[in-house]
XYZ file of C-alpha atoms in Angstrom:
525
model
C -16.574 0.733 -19.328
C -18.817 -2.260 -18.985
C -19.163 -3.742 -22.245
C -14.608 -3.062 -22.783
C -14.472 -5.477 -18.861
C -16.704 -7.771 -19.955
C -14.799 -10.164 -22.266
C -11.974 -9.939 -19.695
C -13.491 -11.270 -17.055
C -17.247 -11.490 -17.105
C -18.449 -15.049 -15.872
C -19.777 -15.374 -12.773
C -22.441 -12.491 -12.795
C -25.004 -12.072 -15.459
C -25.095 -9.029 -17.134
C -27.192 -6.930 -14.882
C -25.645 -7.946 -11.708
C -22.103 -6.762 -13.774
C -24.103 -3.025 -14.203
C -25.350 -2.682 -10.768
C -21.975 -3.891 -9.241
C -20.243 -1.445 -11.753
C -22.879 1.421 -10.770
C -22.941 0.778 -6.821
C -19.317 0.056 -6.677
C -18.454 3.443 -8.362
C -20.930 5.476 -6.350
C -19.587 3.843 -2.848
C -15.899 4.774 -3.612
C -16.599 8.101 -5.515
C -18.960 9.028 -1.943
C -15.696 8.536 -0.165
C -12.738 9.488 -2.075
C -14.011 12.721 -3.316
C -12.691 15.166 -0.987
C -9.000 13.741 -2.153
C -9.709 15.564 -5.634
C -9.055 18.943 -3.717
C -5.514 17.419 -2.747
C -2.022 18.677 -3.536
C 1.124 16.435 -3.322
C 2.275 14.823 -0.654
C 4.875 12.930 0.940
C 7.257 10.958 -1.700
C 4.711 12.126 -5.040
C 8.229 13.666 -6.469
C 9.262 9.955 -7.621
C 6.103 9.707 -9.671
C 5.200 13.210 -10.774
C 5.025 16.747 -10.050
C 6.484 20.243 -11.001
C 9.948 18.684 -10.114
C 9.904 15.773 -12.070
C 10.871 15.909 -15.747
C 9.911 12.494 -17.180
C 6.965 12.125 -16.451
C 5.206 15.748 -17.873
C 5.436 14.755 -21.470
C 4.465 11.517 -22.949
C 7.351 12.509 -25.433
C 10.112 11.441 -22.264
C 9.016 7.438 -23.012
C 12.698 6.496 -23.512
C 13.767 8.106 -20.297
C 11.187 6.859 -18.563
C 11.588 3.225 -19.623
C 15.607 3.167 -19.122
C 15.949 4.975 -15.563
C 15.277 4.123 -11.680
C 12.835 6.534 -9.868
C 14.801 9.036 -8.438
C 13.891 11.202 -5.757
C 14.738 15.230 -5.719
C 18.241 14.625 -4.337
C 18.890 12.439 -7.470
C 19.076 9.223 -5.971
C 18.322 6.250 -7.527
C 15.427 3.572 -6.241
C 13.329 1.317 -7.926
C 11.869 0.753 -11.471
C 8.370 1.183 -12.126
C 7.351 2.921 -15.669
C 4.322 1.883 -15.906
C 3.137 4.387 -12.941
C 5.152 6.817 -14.296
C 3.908 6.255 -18.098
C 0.177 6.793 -16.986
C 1.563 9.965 -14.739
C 3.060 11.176 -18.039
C -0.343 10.510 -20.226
C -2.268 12.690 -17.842
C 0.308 15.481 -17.601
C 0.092 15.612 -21.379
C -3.628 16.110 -21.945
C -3.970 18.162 -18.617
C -1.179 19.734 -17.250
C 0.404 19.545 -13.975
C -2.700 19.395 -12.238
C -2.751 17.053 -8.819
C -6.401 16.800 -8.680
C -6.477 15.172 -12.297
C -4.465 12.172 -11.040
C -6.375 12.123 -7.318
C -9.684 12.041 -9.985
C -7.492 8.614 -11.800
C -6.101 7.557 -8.474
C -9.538 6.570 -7.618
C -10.611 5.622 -10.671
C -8.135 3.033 -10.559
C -9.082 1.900 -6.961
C -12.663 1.484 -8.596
C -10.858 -1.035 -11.220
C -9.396 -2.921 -8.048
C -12.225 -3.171 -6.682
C -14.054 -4.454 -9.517
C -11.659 -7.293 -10.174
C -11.376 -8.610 -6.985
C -15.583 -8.622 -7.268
C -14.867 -10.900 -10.097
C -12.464 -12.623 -8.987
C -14.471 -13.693 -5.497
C -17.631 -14.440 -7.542
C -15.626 -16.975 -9.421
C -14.033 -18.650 -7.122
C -16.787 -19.044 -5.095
C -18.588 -19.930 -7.944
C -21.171 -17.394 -8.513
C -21.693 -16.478 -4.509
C -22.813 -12.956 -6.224
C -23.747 -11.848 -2.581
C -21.180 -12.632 -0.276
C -18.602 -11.736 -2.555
C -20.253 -8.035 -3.239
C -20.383 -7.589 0.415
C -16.723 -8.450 1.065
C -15.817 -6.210 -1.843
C -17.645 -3.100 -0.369
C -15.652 -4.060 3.425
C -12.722 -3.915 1.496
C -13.427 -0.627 -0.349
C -14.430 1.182 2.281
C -11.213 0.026 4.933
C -9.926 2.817 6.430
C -5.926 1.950 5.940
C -6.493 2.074 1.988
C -6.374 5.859 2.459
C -2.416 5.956 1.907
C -3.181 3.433 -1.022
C -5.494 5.896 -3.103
C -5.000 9.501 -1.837
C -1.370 9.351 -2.613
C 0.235 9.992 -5.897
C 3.125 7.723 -5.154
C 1.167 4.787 -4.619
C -0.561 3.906 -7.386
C 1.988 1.447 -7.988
C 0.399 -0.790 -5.801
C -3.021 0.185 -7.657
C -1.493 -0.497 -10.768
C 0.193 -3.992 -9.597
C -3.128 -5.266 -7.989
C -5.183 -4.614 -11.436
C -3.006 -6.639 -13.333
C -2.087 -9.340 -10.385
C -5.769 -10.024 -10.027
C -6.804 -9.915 -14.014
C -4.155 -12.733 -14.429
C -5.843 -14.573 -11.060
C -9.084 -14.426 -12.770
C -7.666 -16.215 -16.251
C -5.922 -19.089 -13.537
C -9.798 -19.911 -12.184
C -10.778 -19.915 -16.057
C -8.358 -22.027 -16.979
C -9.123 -24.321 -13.818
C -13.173 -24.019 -14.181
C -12.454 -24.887 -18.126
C -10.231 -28.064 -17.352
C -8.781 -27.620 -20.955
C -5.660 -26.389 -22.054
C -6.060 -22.749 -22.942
C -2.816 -21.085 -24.675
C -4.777 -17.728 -24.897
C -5.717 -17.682 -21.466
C -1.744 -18.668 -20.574
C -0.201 -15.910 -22.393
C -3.132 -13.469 -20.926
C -1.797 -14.430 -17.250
C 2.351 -14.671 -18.283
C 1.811 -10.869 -19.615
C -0.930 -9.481 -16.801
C 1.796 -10.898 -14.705
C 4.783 -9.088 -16.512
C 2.447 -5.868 -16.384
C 1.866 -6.077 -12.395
C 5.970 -6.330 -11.506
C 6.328 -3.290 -13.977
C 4.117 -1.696 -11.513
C 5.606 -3.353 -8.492
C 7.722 -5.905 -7.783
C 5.719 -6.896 -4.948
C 3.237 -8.496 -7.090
C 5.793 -12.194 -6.195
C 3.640 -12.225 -3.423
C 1.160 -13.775 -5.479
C 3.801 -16.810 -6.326
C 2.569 -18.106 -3.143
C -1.115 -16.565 -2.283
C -2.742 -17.779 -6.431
C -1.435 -21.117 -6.656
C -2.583 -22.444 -2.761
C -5.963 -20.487 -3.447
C -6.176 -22.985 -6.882
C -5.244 -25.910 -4.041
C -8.007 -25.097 -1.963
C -9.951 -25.031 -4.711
C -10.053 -28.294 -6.018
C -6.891 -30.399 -3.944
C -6.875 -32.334 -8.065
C -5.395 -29.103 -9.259
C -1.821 -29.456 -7.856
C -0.174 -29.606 -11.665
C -2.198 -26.353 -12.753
C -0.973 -24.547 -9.123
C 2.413 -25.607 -9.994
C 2.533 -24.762 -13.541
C 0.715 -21.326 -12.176
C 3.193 -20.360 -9.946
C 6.165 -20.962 -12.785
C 4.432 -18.412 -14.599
C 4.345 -15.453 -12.236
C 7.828 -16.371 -11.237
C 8.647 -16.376 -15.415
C 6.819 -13.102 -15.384
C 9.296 -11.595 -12.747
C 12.307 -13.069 -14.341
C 11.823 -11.500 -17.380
C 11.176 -8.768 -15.547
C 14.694 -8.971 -14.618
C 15.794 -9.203 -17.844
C 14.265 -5.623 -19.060
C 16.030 -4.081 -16.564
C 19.301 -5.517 -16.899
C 18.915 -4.793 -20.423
C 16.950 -0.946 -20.261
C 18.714 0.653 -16.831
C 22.162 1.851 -16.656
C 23.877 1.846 -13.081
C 22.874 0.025 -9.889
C 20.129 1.306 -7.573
C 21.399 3.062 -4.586
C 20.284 1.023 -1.748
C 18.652 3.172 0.669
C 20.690 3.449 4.145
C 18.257 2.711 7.127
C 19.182 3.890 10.688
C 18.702 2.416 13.728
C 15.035 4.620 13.964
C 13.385 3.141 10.553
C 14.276 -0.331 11.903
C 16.639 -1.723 14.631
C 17.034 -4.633 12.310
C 18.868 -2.711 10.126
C 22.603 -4.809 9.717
C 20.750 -7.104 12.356
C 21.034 -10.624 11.171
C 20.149 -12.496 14.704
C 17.318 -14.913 13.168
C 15.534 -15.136 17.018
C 15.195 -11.084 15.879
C 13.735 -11.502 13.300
C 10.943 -13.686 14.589
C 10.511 -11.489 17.492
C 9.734 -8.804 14.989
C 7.701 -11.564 12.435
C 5.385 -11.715 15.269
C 5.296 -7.821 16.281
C 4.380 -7.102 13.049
C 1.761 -9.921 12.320
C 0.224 -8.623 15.296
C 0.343 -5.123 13.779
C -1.354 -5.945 10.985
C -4.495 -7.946 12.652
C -4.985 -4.588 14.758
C -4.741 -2.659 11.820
C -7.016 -4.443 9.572
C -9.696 -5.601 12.059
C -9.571 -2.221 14.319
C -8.396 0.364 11.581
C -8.765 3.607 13.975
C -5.057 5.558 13.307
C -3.271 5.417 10.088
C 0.351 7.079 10.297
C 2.704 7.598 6.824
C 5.252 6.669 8.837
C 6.024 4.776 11.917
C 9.087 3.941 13.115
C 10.786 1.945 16.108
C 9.104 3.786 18.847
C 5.755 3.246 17.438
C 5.913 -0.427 17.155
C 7.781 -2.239 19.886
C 9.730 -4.459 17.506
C 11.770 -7.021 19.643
C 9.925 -7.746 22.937
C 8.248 -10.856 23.570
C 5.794 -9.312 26.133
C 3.806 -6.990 23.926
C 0.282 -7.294 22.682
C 1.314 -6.896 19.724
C 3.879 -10.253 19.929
C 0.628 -12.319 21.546
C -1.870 -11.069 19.110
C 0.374 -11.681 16.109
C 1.880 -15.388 17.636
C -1.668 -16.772 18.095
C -2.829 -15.007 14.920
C -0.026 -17.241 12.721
C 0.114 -20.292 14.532
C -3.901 -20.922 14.765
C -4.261 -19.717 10.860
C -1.667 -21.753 9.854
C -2.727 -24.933 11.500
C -6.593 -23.800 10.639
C -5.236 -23.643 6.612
C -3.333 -26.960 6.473
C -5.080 -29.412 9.151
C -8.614 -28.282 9.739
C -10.591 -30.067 6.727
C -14.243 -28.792 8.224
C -13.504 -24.967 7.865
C -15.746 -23.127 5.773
C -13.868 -22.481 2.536
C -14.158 -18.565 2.547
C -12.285 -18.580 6.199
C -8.767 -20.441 4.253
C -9.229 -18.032 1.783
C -8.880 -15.497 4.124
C -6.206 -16.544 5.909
C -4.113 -17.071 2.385
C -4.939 -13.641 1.487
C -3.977 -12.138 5.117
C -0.675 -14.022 5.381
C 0.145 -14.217 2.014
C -0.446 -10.601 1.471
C 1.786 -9.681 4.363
C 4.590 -12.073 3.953
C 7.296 -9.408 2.150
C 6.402 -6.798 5.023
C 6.787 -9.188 8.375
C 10.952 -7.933 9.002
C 11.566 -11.477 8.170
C 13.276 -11.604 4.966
C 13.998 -8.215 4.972
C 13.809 -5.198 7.233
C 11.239 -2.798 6.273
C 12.109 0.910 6.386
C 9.949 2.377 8.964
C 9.024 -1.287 10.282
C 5.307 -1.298 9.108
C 3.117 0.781 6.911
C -0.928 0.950 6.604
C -0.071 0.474 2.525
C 1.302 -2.777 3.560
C -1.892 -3.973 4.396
C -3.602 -4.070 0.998
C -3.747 -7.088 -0.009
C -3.838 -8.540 3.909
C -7.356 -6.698 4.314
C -8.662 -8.967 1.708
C -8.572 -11.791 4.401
C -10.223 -9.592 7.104
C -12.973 -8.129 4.979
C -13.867 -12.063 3.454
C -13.711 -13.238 7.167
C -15.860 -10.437 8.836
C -18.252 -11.054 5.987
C -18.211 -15.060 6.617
C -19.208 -13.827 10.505
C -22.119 -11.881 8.989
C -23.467 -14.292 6.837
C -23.354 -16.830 9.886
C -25.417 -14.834 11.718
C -27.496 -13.532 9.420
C -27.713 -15.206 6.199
C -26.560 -14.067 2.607
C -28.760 -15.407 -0.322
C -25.845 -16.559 -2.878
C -27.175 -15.208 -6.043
C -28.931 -12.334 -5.128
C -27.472 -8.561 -5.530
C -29.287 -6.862 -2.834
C -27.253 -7.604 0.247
C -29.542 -5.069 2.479
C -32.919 -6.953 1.838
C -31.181 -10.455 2.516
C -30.446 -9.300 6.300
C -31.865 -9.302 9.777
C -32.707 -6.189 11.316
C -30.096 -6.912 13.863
C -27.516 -7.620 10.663
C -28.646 -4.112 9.097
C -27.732 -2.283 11.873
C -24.510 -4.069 12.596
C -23.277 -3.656 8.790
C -24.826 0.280 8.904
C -22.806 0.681 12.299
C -19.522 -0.735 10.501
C -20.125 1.576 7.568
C -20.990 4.735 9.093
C -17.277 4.226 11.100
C -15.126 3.389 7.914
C -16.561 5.931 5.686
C -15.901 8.504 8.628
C -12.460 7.539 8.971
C -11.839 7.475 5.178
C -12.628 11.079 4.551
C -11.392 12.386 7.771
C -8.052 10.983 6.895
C -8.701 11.894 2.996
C -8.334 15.479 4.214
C -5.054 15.015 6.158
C -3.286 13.740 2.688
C -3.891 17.535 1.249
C -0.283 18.599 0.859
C 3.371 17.762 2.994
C 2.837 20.276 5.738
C -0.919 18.942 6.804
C 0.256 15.312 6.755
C 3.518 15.742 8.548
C 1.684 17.821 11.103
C -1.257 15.828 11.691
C 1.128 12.705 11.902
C 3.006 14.338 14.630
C 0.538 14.360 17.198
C -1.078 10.731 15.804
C 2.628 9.568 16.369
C 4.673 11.920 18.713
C 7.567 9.116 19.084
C 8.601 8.558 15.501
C 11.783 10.632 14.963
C 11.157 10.290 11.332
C 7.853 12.492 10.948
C 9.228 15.403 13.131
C 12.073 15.670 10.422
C 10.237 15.558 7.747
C 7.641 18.083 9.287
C 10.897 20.465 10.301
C 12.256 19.889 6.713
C 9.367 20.837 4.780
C 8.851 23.936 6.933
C 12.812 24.602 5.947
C 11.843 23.909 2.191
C 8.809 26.528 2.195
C 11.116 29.203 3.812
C 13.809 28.504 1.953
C 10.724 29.015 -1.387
C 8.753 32.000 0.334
C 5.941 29.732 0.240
C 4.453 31.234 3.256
C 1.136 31.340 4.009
C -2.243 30.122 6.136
C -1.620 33.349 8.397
C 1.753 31.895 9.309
C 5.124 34.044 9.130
C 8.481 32.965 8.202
C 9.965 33.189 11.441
C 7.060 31.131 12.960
C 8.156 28.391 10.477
C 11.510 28.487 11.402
C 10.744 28.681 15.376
C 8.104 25.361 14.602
C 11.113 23.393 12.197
C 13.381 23.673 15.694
C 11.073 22.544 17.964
C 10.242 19.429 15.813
C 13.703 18.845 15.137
C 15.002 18.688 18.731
C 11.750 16.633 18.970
C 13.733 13.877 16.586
C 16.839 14.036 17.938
C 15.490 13.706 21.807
C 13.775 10.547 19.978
C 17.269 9.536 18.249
C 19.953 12.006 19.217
C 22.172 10.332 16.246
C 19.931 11.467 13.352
C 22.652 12.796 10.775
C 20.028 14.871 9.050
C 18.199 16.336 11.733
C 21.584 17.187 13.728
C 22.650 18.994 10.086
C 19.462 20.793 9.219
C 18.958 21.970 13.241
C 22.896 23.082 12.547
C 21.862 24.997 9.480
C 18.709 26.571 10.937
C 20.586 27.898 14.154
C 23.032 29.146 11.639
C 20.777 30.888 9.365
C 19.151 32.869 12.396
C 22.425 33.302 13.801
C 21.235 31.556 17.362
C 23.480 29.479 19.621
C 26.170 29.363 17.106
C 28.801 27.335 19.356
C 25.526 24.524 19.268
C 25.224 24.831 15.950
C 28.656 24.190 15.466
C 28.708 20.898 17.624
C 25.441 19.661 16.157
C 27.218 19.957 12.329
C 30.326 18.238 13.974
C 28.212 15.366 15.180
C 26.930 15.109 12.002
C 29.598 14.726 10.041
C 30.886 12.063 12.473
C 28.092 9.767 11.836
C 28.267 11.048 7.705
C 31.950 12.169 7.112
C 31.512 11.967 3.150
C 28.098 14.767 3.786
C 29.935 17.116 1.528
C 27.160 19.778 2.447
C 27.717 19.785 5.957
């Protein structure tokens, strides 16, 4: 593994720093992401792979693959990502359907994420081998990364962030160089086109690369421009494959007034109420990571009030990092490149230019935790001193630093596997979810559904009978719809249920009626 990296990116570590990092890395995440190896599938894993999807169990389904939109088991059509699904497909050729196989490469890409960013930080701050390493290790042990790694689904984001961050490290070669390098151009124009295969959400780094190259070197603004046309270049031709490989138009995914009241919304003093809700969100999230939720949901984050902590927390956040970015010349350099990573990373997920179905999400915060993890790090060297080129962070430190970084650790890594466990299948998720969010409407439904779907299988077990199942799936259902009493689907399958146990059937009847008000085309209902 070493000696293939090294001619990517190997620069600013000598070789044996490079081993160690690779070793200690490796051991740190493999410590704390093993218990996800034991894990089943979990909540969306059908768009990427699983007993119910047919592309991606045979390498031999490439052309499908690379000519249609995920689609989930109703058939509906989302976005397109084949590169997740092409490495979904490799594994499920050589191993079978086996969900602890791609937990096992789940983290084994995470590792690779973590490695580049390493050498990415120890370039840009030009061979800071120690303060980078110890930012790197805050950032792989953050608690909100578990939705990132132990699920199946997500490895798009993996995926987009190995790529994203192996074309950053060719822009700071080509910079450091100050020649013109046509190798290392094409190497960032196709890492580039390889991240938005993953995800299209790799544009983010359209903005977050090229003011990192500014802060730099402020001489550089030609190669930040010219680096910028290039990841847009990448995304257009992006485009272009798609236009020219998919059939059909995605189906754009209807949101109700629960997964965001900005739904249809296009009041712009909205929108920066909810810019600043969810800013504030995200600081909380990344600084004090103690609940992670799959989904949230209106109720959970208080989108449009002015008053909220949130709303303060989020309006001071932007305001003082943007003014401490663009006018404050005396700020340590690692503190701006926080900042750029923490609002650049959460720019597409702020309900600004777009609502966000289920208003925020921990995965969201990838790329934003960067900023957090390089600023708690500047606070540590502050206070207790980082020697730049040495490897061992621990004998570098106070006592008093040792036991502050040993505190911080012991808390992550506890959070990380707790949570770990909680991805193990549907049913644990959406059940532990309930009770860490009792007011999103959209977890009780889920919950209730897959309770309905394991009936409706006879895949009954734990101790629990049918008829418990069925008595739990009401319950959690009335739960959603005394959250959101117009909630098509959970008015429908709370019809069905009632129907199927022949209970209440005059309520059953108006909760189907209802429902069909709010979908008359529901040909089911």
């Amino acid at each position: 593994m070493v000696q293939f990296l090294k001619p990517l990116f190997l620069s600013g570590m000598n070789k044996m720093q490079y081993k160690k990092a690779c070793l200690f890395l490796g051991g740190i995440i493999l410590l704390i992401y093993f218990n996800t190896f034991r894990n089943g599938y979990a909540l969306d894993d059908e768009l990427v792979t699983g007993p119910q999807n047919y592309q991606t169990q045979h390498i031999s389904n490439l052309k499908e693959i690379l000519t249609e939109w995920y689609q989930n088991e109703m058939g509906n059509r989302y976005e397109y990502r084949p590169l997740v699904k092409i490495s979904y497909a490799i594994e499920n050729e050589i191993f079978g359907l086996e969900p602890g196989i791609h937990h096992f490469f789940n983290v084994l890409h995470y590792f690779l994420a973590c490695l580049v960013l390493l050498v990415f930080l120890t370039d840009f701050f030009k061979g800071n081998f120690a303060f980078s390493l110890l930012a790197v290790l805050l950032f792989a042990i953050h608690p909100s990364h578990t939705e990132v790694v132990a699920s199946l689904k997500n490895r798009d984001i993996l995926l987009s962030w190995i790529f994203s961050f192996l074309a950053g490290i060719q822009l700071l070669r080509i910079q450091s160089n100050g020649e013109f390098s046509l190798t290392k151009w094409i190497l960032v124009f196709v890492f580039f086109y390889l991240a938005t295969l993953s995800k299209r959400d790799a544009l983010i780094f359209v903005f977050v690369f090229p003011l990192l190259i500014i802060l730099r070197n402020k001489t550089f603004l030609r190669h930040a421009f010219v680096s910028a046309l290039f990841i847009v270049g990448a995304y257009l031709l992006l485009l272009l494959t798609m236009k020219v490989a998919l059939s059909g138009e995605p189906e754009h995914r209807m949101l109700d007034f629960f997964e965001n009241p900005l739904y249809a919304d296009r009041c712009i003093s909205n929108r920066i109420l909810a810019a600043f809700n969810s800013a504030g969100f995200y600081l909380i999230q990344t600084v004090f990571p103690f609940r992670q939720v799959c989904y949230y949901g209106y109720n959970q984050i208080p989108l449009l009030e002015s008053g909220t902590l949130y709303f303060f927390l989020g309006l001071i956040w932007v305001v003082g990092g943007m003014v401490t970015i663009f006018f404050f010349k005396r700020i340590p350099l690692h503190v701006k490149v926080g900042l750029v990573f923490f609002f650049g990373g959460m720019g597409l997920y702020l309900n600004f230019m777009r609502p966000v179905p289920g208003i925020v999400a921990d995965r969201f915060a990838f790329v934003s935790s960067v900023g957090t993890s390089l600023l708690l790090t500047g606070l540590i060297n502050y206070f207790f001193v980082l020697k730049p080129q040495s490897f061992s962070v621990w004998n570098n430190l106070k006592s008093s630093g040792k036991y502050f970084i040993t505190c911080v650790f012991a808390i992550f890594i506890f959070l990380v596997v707790k949570r770990n466990n909680e991805w193990k299948d549907k049913e644990t998720l959406f059940r532990t979810d309930c009770d860490n969010a009792p007011l999103s409407a959209k977890l009780h439904s889920l919950y209730a559904l897959e309770l309905i779907h394991q009936f409706r299988n006879a895949e009954v077990g734990g101790g629990t009978n049918p008829q418990e199942k069925i008595s739990t799936a009401k319950e959690h259902l009335r739960q959603a719809l005394a959250i959101y009493p117009d909630y098509a689907n959970a008015l429908s399958n709370l019809g069905y249920l009632l129907l199927l146990t022949r209970e209440q059937l005059p309520e059953a009847r108006k909760l189907l009626e209802h429902s069909i008000q709010l979908v008359p085309d529901n040909a089911e209902v």
